CSV table of C-alpha atoms and ligand atoms in Angstrom, one decimal:
chain,number,residue,atom,x,y,z
A,1,MET,CA,13.6,8.0,-60.0
A,2,ILE,CA,11.8,9.3,-57.0
A,3,LEU,CA,9.2,11.9,-56.9
A,4,SER,CA,9.4,14.3,-53.9
A,5,ILE,CA,6.9,16.6,-52.5
A,6,GLU,CA,7.3,19.9,-50.3
A,7,SER,CA,4.5,21.7,-48.6
A,8,SER,CA,6.0,22.8,-45.0
A,9,CYS,CA,5.1,26.4,-45.4
A,10,ASP,CA,4.0,28.7,-48.4
A,11,ASP,CA,5.8,26.8,-51.2
A,12,SER,CA,3.9,24.0,-53.1
A,13,SER,CA,7.0,22.0,-54.8
A,14,ILE,CA,7.3,18.8,-56.5
A,15,ALA,CA,10.6,17.1,-57.9
A,16,ILE,CA,11.5,13.9,-60.0
A,17,THR,CA,15.1,12.9,-59.2
A,18,ASP,CA,17.2,10.3,-61.0
A,19,ILE,CA,18.5,7.8,-58.0
A,20,ALA,CA,21.7,6.8,-60.0
A,21,THR,CA,22.7,10.2,-61.4
A,22,LYS,CA,21.2,12.6,-58.8
A,23,ARG,CA,20.0,14.6,-61.8
A,24,LEU,CA,16.9,16.6,-61.4
A,25,ILE,CA,14.5,15.4,-64.2
A,26,PHE,CA,11.5,17.8,-63.2
A,27,HIS,CA,11.3,20.6,-60.6
A,28,LYS,CA,8.4,23.1,-60.2
A,29,LYS,CA,7.5,25.3,-57.3
A,30,ILE,CA,4.5,27.6,-57.0
A,31,SER,CA,5.2,30.2,-54.1
A,32,GLN,CA,2.3,31.6,-52.3
A,33,GLU,CA,4.1,35.1,-51.4
A,34,LEU,CA,1.7,37.4,-53.2
A,35,GLU,CA,-1.4,35.6,-51.5
A,36,HIS,CA,0.2,36.1,-47.9
A,37,SER,CA,1.8,39.5,-48.8
A,38,LYS,CA,-1.2,41.5,-47.6
A,39,TYR,CA,-1.3,40.1,-44.3
A,40,GLY,CA,2.4,40.4,-43.3
A,41,GLY,CA,3.2,36.8,-42.8
A,42,VAL,CA,1.9,33.3,-43.6
A,43,VAL,CA,-1.8,32.5,-42.8
A,44,PRO,CA,-1.7,28.8,-42.2
A,45,GLU,CA,-5.3,28.0,-43.4
A,46,LEU,CA,-4.8,30.0,-46.6
A,47,ALA,CA,-1.8,28.3,-47.2
A,48,SER,CA,-3.2,25.0,-46.8
A,49,ARG,CA,-6.1,25.7,-49.3
A,50,LEU,CA,-3.5,27.1,-51.7
A,51,HIS,CA,-1.4,24.0,-51.5
A,52,ALA,CA,-4.8,21.9,-52.1
A,53,GLU,CA,-5.0,23.7,-55.3
A,54,THR,CA,-1.6,23.9,-56.6
A,55,LEU,CA,0.1,20.5,-55.8
A,56,PRO,CA,-2.3,18.5,-57.9
A,57,LYS,CA,-1.8,20.9,-60.9
A,58,ILE,CA,2.0,20.3,-60.6
A,59,LEU,CA,1.5,16.6,-60.0
A,60,SER,CA,-0.4,16.2,-63.3
A,61,GLU,CA,2.9,17.4,-65.1
A,62,CYS,CA,4.6,14.5,-63.4
A,63,ALA,CA,2.3,11.9,-65.1
A,64,PRO,CA,4.8,11.0,-67.8
A,65,TRP,CA,7.3,9.5,-65.5
A,66,PHE,CA,4.9,7.9,-62.9
A,67,LYS,CA,5.8,4.3,-64.5
A,68,GLU,CA,9.6,4.9,-63.6
A,69,LEU,CA,9.1,5.8,-60.0
A,70,LYS,CA,10.7,3.7,-57.3
A,71,ALA,CA,9.6,5.7,-54.4
A,72,VAL,CA,7.7,9.0,-53.3
A,73,ALA,CA,9.4,11.0,-50.8
A,74,VAL,CA,7.8,13.9,-48.8
A,75,THR,CA,8.7,16.6,-46.1
A,76,ASN,CA,6.7,15.4,-42.7
A,77,GLU,CA,8.6,17.6,-40.3
A,78,PRO,CA,8.8,20.6,-39.3
A,79,GLY,CA,6.7,23.2,-40.5
A,80,LEU,CA,3.0,24.1,-40.4
A,81,GLY,CA,0.8,21.2,-39.5
A,82,VAL,CA,-2.1,22.2,-41.9
A,83,THR,CA,0.4,22.6,-44.9
A,84,LEU,CA,2.6,19.5,-44.1
A,85,ILE,CA,-0.6,17.3,-44.3
A,86,GLU,CA,-1.3,18.7,-47.8
A,87,GLY,CA,1.8,17.0,-49.1
A,88,VAL,CA,1.9,13.9,-46.8
A,89,THR,CA,-1.8,13.0,-47.9
A,90,MET,CA,-0.7,13.3,-51.5
A,91,ALA,CA,2.4,11.4,-51.1
A,92,LYS,CA,0.4,8.7,-49.3
A,93,ALA,CA,-2.3,8.4,-51.9
A,94,LEU,CA,0.7,8.1,-54.6
A,95,SER,CA,2.6,5.4,-52.7
A,96,ILE,CA,-0.7,3.3,-52.5
A,97,THR,CA,-1.8,3.6,-56.0
A,98,LEU,CA,1.8,3.2,-57.5
A,99,GLY,CA,2.6,0.6,-55.2
A,100,ILE,CA,5.8,2.2,-54.1
A,101,PRO,CA,7.4,2.9,-50.9
A,102,LEU,CA,7.2,6.2,-49.1
A,103,ILE,CA,10.2,8.1,-47.5
A,104,PRO,CA,9.6,10.8,-45.0
A,105,ILE,CA,12.1,13.8,-44.9
A,106,ASN,CA,13.1,16.1,-42.6
A,107,HIS,CA,12.7,19.7,-43.9
A,108,LEU,CA,15.9,21.0,-41.9
A,109,ILE,CA,18.1,17.9,-43.5
A,110,GLY,CA,16.2,19.0,-46.9
A,111,HIS,CA,18.2,22.6,-46.5
A,112,ILE,CA,21.5,21.0,-45.7
A,113,TYR,CA,21.2,18.9,-48.9
A,114,SER,CA,20.3,22.1,-50.8
A,115,LEU,CA,24.1,22.4,-51.2
A,116,PHE,CA,24.3,19.1,-52.9
A,117,ILE,CA,21.8,19.2,-55.6
A,118,GLU,CA,22.8,17.3,-58.5
A,119,LYS,CA,26.3,16.8,-56.6
A,120,GLU,CA,28.0,14.5,-54.4
A,121,ALA,CA,27.6,15.4,-50.6
A,122,LEU,CA,30.8,16.9,-48.8
A,123,PHE,CA,31.2,16.4,-45.1
A,124,PRO,CA,32.0,17.2,-42.4
A,125,MET,CA,30.4,20.5,-42.6
A,126,THR,CA,29.1,23.1,-40.3
A,127,VAL,CA,26.0,24.6,-41.5
A,128,LEU,CA,24.3,27.7,-40.4
A,129,LEU,CA,20.6,27.1,-41.2
A,130,VAL,CA,19.0,30.8,-41.4
A,131,SER,CA,15.2,30.6,-42.7
A,132,GLY,CA,11.9,31.8,-41.7
A,133,GLY,CA,11.5,29.4,-39.1
A,134,HIS,CA,15.1,28.5,-38.1
A,135,THR,CA,18.3,30.1,-37.0
A,136,GLN,CA,20.8,27.1,-36.0
A,137,LEU,CA,24.2,25.9,-36.2
A,138,ILE,CA,24.2,22.4,-37.2
A,139,GLU,CA,27.5,20.0,-37.1
A,140,VAL,CA,27.1,17.5,-40.0
A,141,GLU,CA,29.8,14.6,-39.6
A,142,SER,CA,28.1,12.4,-42.0
A,143,HIS,CA,24.3,11.6,-43.2
A,144,GLU,CA,24.0,9.6,-40.2
A,145,SER,CA,25.5,12.2,-37.7
A,146,VAL,CA,23.8,15.5,-37.4
A,147,HIS,CA,23.9,17.7,-34.2
A,148,THR,CA,22.7,21.1,-33.7
A,149,VAL,CA,25.1,23.2,-31.5
A,150,ALA,CA,23.0,26.4,-31.3
A,151,THR,CA,20.0,27.5,-31.9
A,152,THR,CA,17.5,30.5,-31.4
A,153,MET,CA,15.9,31.4,-27.9
A,154,ASP,CA,12.7,33.0,-29.8
A,155,ASP,CA,12.5,34.5,-33.3
A,156,SER,CA,14.7,33.5,-36.4
A,157,TYR,CA,17.1,35.6,-38.4
A,158,GLY,CA,14.7,35.4,-41.6
A,159,GLU,CA,11.6,36.1,-39.3
A,160,SER,CA,13.0,39.0,-37.9
A,161,PHE,CA,13.4,40.6,-41.4
A,162,ASP,CA,9.5,39.6,-42.1
A,163,LYS,CA,8.6,41.4,-38.9
A,164,VAL,CA,10.8,44.7,-39.8
A,165,ALA,CA,9.0,44.6,-43.1
A,166,LYS,CA,5.5,44.2,-41.7
A,167,MET,CA,6.4,47.3,-39.1
A,168,MET,CA,7.3,49.3,-42.3
A,169,GLY,CA,4.0,48.0,-44.2
A,170,LEU,CA,6.5,46.5,-46.8
A,171,GLY,CA,4.7,43.3,-47.2
A,172,TYR,CA,5.9,39.5,-47.2
A,173,PRO,CA,8.5,38.0,-47.4
A,174,GLY,CA,10.4,40.8,-45.6
A,175,GLY,CA,14.0,39.5,-46.4
A,176,PRO,CA,14.5,40.8,-50.1
A,177,VAL,CA,12.6,44.0,-49.4
A,178,VAL,CA,14.5,44.9,-46.3
A,179,GLU,CA,17.8,44.2,-48.0
A,180,ARG,CA,17.0,46.1,-51.0
A,181,LEU,CA,15.8,49.1,-48.8
A,182,ALA,CA,19.0,48.7,-46.8
A,183,GLN,CA,21.1,49.4,-50.0
A,184,SER,CA,20.0,53.1,-49.9
A,185,GLY,CA,20.4,53.5,-46.1
A,186,ASP,CA,23.1,54.4,-43.6
A,187,ALA,CA,24.1,51.4,-41.7
A,188,GLY,CA,25.6,53.4,-38.9
A,189,ARG,CA,22.7,55.9,-38.4
A,190,PHE,CA,21.1,53.7,-35.8
A,191,ASP,CA,23.0,52.2,-32.8
A,192,PHE,CA,20.9,49.3,-32.2
A,193,THR,CA,22.4,46.6,-29.6
A,194,VAL,CA,23.8,43.6,-30.9
A,195,PRO,CA,21.8,40.8,-29.2
A,196,LEU,CA,23.6,38.5,-26.5
A,197,TRP,CA,26.8,40.6,-27.4
A,198,GLN,CA,27.9,39.9,-23.7
A,199,SER,CA,26.9,36.7,-23.3
A,200,PRO,CA,29.3,33.4,-23.4
A,201,LEU,CA,26.6,31.5,-24.7
A,202,ILE,CA,26.5,30.4,-28.6
A,203,ALA,CA,22.9,30.9,-29.0
A,204,PHE,CA,20.6,33.4,-31.1
A,205,SER,CA,18.2,35.7,-29.9
A,206,TYR,CA,15.9,38.4,-32.2
A,207,SER,CA,13.2,39.4,-30.2
A,208,GLY,CA,15.0,42.3,-28.4
A,209,LEU,CA,16.3,43.7,-31.6
A,210,LYS,CA,12.8,43.6,-32.9
A,211,ASN,CA,11.5,45.7,-30.1
A,212,GLN,CA,14.5,48.2,-30.7
A,213,ILE,CA,13.2,48.4,-34.3
A,214,ARG,CA,9.8,48.9,-33.4
A,215,LEU,CA,10.5,51.9,-31.2
A,216,ALA,CA,12.6,53.3,-34.1
A,217,VAL,CA,9.9,53.0,-36.6
A,218,GLU,CA,7.2,54.5,-34.2
A,219,ARG,CA,9.4,57.3,-33.5
A,220,GLY,CA,10.7,57.9,-36.8
A,221,VAL,CA,9.5,59.2,-40.1
A,222,PRO,CA,9.1,57.3,-43.4
A,223,GLU,CA,12.4,58.7,-44.6
A,224,ASP,CA,14.3,57.1,-41.9
A,225,TYR,CA,13.0,53.6,-43.2
A,226,PRO,CA,16.1,53.0,-45.4
A,227,HIS,CA,18.6,53.8,-42.5
A,228,ILE,CA,16.6,51.7,-40.1
A,229,ALA,CA,16.6,48.9,-42.4
A,230,ALA,CA,20.3,49.0,-43.1
A,231,SER,CA,21.1,49.5,-39.5
A,232,PHE,CA,18.8,46.5,-38.5
A,233,GLN,CA,20.6,44.4,-41.1
A,234,ARG,CA,24.1,45.3,-39.9
A,235,VAL,CA,23.3,44.4,-36.2
A,236,ALA,CA,21.1,41.3,-37.1
A,237,THR,CA,23.8,39.7,-39.0
A,238,GLU,CA,26.8,41.1,-36.6
A,239,HIS,CA,25.0,38.9,-34.1
A,240,LEU,CA,25.2,35.9,-36.5
A,241,ILE,CA,28.9,36.5,-37.0
A,242,GLN,CA,29.9,37.2,-33.3
A,243,LYS,CA,28.4,33.8,-32.4
A,244,VAL,CA,29.8,32.0,-35.4
A,245,LYS,CA,33.2,33.6,-34.5
A,246,LYS,CA,32.8,32.2,-31.1
A,247,TYR,CA,32.1,28.8,-32.3
A,248,CYS,CA,35.0,28.7,-34.9
A,249,LYS,CA,37.5,29.9,-32.0
A,250,THR,CA,36.8,26.4,-30.0
A,251,ARG,CA,36.2,24.2,-33.3
A,252,PRO,CA,37.6,25.6,-36.5
A,253,PRO,CA,35.2,24.0,-39.0
A,254,LYS,CA,36.8,22.1,-42.1
A,255,HIS,CA,33.9,23.4,-44.4
A,256,PHE,CA,31.2,25.9,-43.5
A,257,ALA,CA,28.1,26.4,-45.2
A,258,ILE,CA,24.8,28.8,-45.1
A,259,VAL,CA,21.6,27.5,-46.2
A,260,GLY,CA,18.0,28.5,-46.0
A,261,GLY,CA,15.8,31.2,-47.3
A,262,ALA,CA,17.9,34.0,-45.6
A,263,SER,CA,21.2,32.6,-46.8
A,264,ALA,CA,20.2,34.5,-50.0
A,265,ASN,CA,21.1,37.7,-48.2
A,266,ILE,CA,24.2,39.1,-49.9
A,267,TYR,CA,25.5,41.0,-46.9
A,268,LEU,CA,25.4,38.1,-44.9
A,269,ARG,CA,27.4,36.1,-47.2
A,270,GLN,CA,29.9,38.7,-47.6
A,271,ARG,CA,30.4,39.2,-43.6
A,272,LEU,CA,30.5,35.4,-43.4
A,273,GLU,CA,33.0,35.0,-46.3
A,274,SER,CA,35.5,37.4,-44.7
A,275,LEU,CA,35.1,35.9,-40.9
A,276,LEU,CA,35.9,32.7,-42.3
A,277,LYS,CA,38.8,33.7,-44.4
A,278,GLY,CA,40.7,34.3,-41.1
A,279,PHE,CA,40.0,30.6,-40.2
A,280,ASN,CA,41.0,29.3,-43.5
A,281,THR,CA,37.6,27.7,-43.8
A,282,PRO,CA,35.8,27.7,-47.1
A,283,LEU,CA,32.4,28.9,-47.4
A,284,TYR,CA,29.7,26.9,-49.3
A,285,VAL,CA,26.3,28.3,-50.3
A,286,ALA,CA,23.2,26.6,-52.0
A,287,GLU,CA,22.6,27.9,-55.6
A,288,LEU,CA,20.2,31.0,-55.3
A,289,ARG,CA,17.1,29.0,-56.7
A,290,TYR,CA,17.5,26.3,-53.9
A,291,CYS,CA,17.9,28.7,-50.8
A,292,SER,CA,14.3,29.0,-50.2
A,293,ASP,CA,11.8,26.0,-49.8
A,294,ASN,CA,11.8,23.4,-52.6
A,295,ALA,CA,11.1,19.9,-53.4
A,296,ALA,CA,14.4,19.2,-55.2
A,297,MET,CA,16.5,19.3,-51.9
A,298,ILE,CA,13.8,17.1,-50.3
A,299,GLY,CA,14.5,14.4,-53.4
A,300,ARG,CA,18.2,14.8,-52.8
A,301,VAL,CA,17.8,13.7,-49.3
A,302,ALA,CA,15.5,11.0,-50.4
A,303,ILE,CA,18.3,9.5,-52.6
A,304,GLU,CA,20.4,9.1,-49.6
A,305,GLU,CA,17.7,7.5,-47.5
A,306,TYR,CA,16.6,5.1,-50.4
A,307,ALA,CA,20.1,3.9,-50.6
A,308,ARG,CA,19.9,3.0,-47.0
A,309,GLY,CA,16.6,1.2,-47.6
A,310,ARG,CA,14.7,3.7,-45.3
A,311,ASN,CA,11.2,3.2,-46.6
A,312,ARG,CA,8.3,3.4,-44.4
A,313,ASP,CA,5.0,1.7,-44.6
A,314,TYR,CA,2.7,4.6,-46.0
A,315,ARG,CA,0.4,4.3,-43.1
A,316,SER,CA,2.7,4.7,-40.4
A,317,ILE,CA,4.3,8.1,-41.4
A,318,PRO,CA,3.6,10.6,-38.7
A,319,ILE,CA,3.4,14.6,-39.0
A,320,ASN,CA,5.7,16.3,-36.6
A,321,PRO,CA,5.2,20.3,-36.8
A,322,ARG,CA,7.6,21.0,-34.2
A,323,CYS,CA,10.4,18.4,-34.4
A,324,LYS,CA,13.9,19.3,-33.7
A,325,LEU,CA,17.1,18.1,-35.1
B,401,KG4,O1,13.6,28.7,-46.0
B,401,KG4,P1,12.5,29.6,-46.3
B,401,KG4,O2,12.0,29.6,-47.8
B,401,KG4,O3,11.4,29.3,-45.6
B,401,KG4,C1,11.5,28.5,-44.3
B,401,KG4,O4,11.8,27.2,-44.0
B,401,KG4,O5,11.2,29.2,-43.4
B,401,KG4,O6,12.9,31.0,-45.8
B,401,KG4,C2,12.1,32.1,-45.9
B,401,KG4,C3,12.6,33.1,-44.9
B,401,KG4,C4,11.7,34.2,-44.9
B,401,KG4,O7,11.6,34.7,-43.4
B,401,KG4,C5,12.5,35.6,-45.8
B,401,KG4,O8,12.1,36.7,-45.4
B,401,KG4,C6,13.8,35.1,-45.5
B,401,KG4,O9,13.9,33.7,-45.8
B,401,KG4,N1,14.6,35.7,-46.5
B,401,KG4,C7,15.6,36.7,-46.4
B,401,KG4,C8,16.1,36.7,-47.7
B,401,KG4,N2,15.6,36.3,-48.6
B,401,KG4,C9,14.5,35.3,-48.0
B,401,KG4,N3,16.0,37.2,-45.3
B,401,KG4,C10,17.0,38.1,-45.3
B,401,KG4,N4,17.7,38.5,-46.5
B,401,KG4,C11,17.1,38.0,-47.8
B,401,KG4,N5,17.7,38.5,-49.0
B,402,ZN,ZN1,12.8,25.9,-45.3
């Protein structure tokens, strides 16, 4: 079995996965959303202190399996430096005391493998990763061959929901609340401009849209908020759809997936599904409970790494807060 740890942002999570069957033996996650909500976003120092409290609590529940562990895996990149260090330090200590190897895992690869928890992997796959920290289009040929073909020039899709929620005083995380509010609004009421709609580039940008929303919120009254939320969600998603369409026209993908916390958005799922129908491409999504950050996806990648003998010396594992794929 492999024990995996995730602490790259505001979720403390540990999983134990059976190497041979890929079955999840144990999985627990404690989210810090409530604690960060009053600040309208994640406060890194607070997140770090909360991981220091919760990770040991979860780890103590894993003690019955310690003797069966063959390796420990941990997210070491990208993420918040001060929170990554909590998981990595715990993983190093476990690796030393149990005398087992340590496997560093890239969080973005983790999101890709959230599609394959307790399952075989399916490649080639073009993956749209939409989370709080990332909006990128990734071509995955195999476990060894992963290429980013488009990324955001500024904010990410999920982050733009968080910022819109903050402007309306709706707390954090913004995705679920803005999506809910949008259900009672008229998505055509506000005619926001779709980012980069005239640009031939396949790239993403959300800072301009964010400013359009800020103006609408400042000029409007709270009764407008559902309409602003619905119009924002429509335009933010239309931007993704336009760029994915452009991509599909040049390289029709065999399989397409959306992963990351924001892939839980139902409107986005529906829009992508109908776009991909036109290209005869099936859409894959992770189970809802594995869309946001979790250690099960880290453990799933770890199985692949373990099979390839990619175990690191526990002393040399680096922390890379800003690494790219
Ligand atoms: O993957 P994740 O848990 O953390 C990162 O790696 O960033 O993603 C969290 C992000 C937050 O920005 C949150 O607002 C967004 O995902 N999110 C959503 C939805 N649910 C979560 N965004 C849009 N619609 C949703 N339903
Ligand atoms: Zn994530």
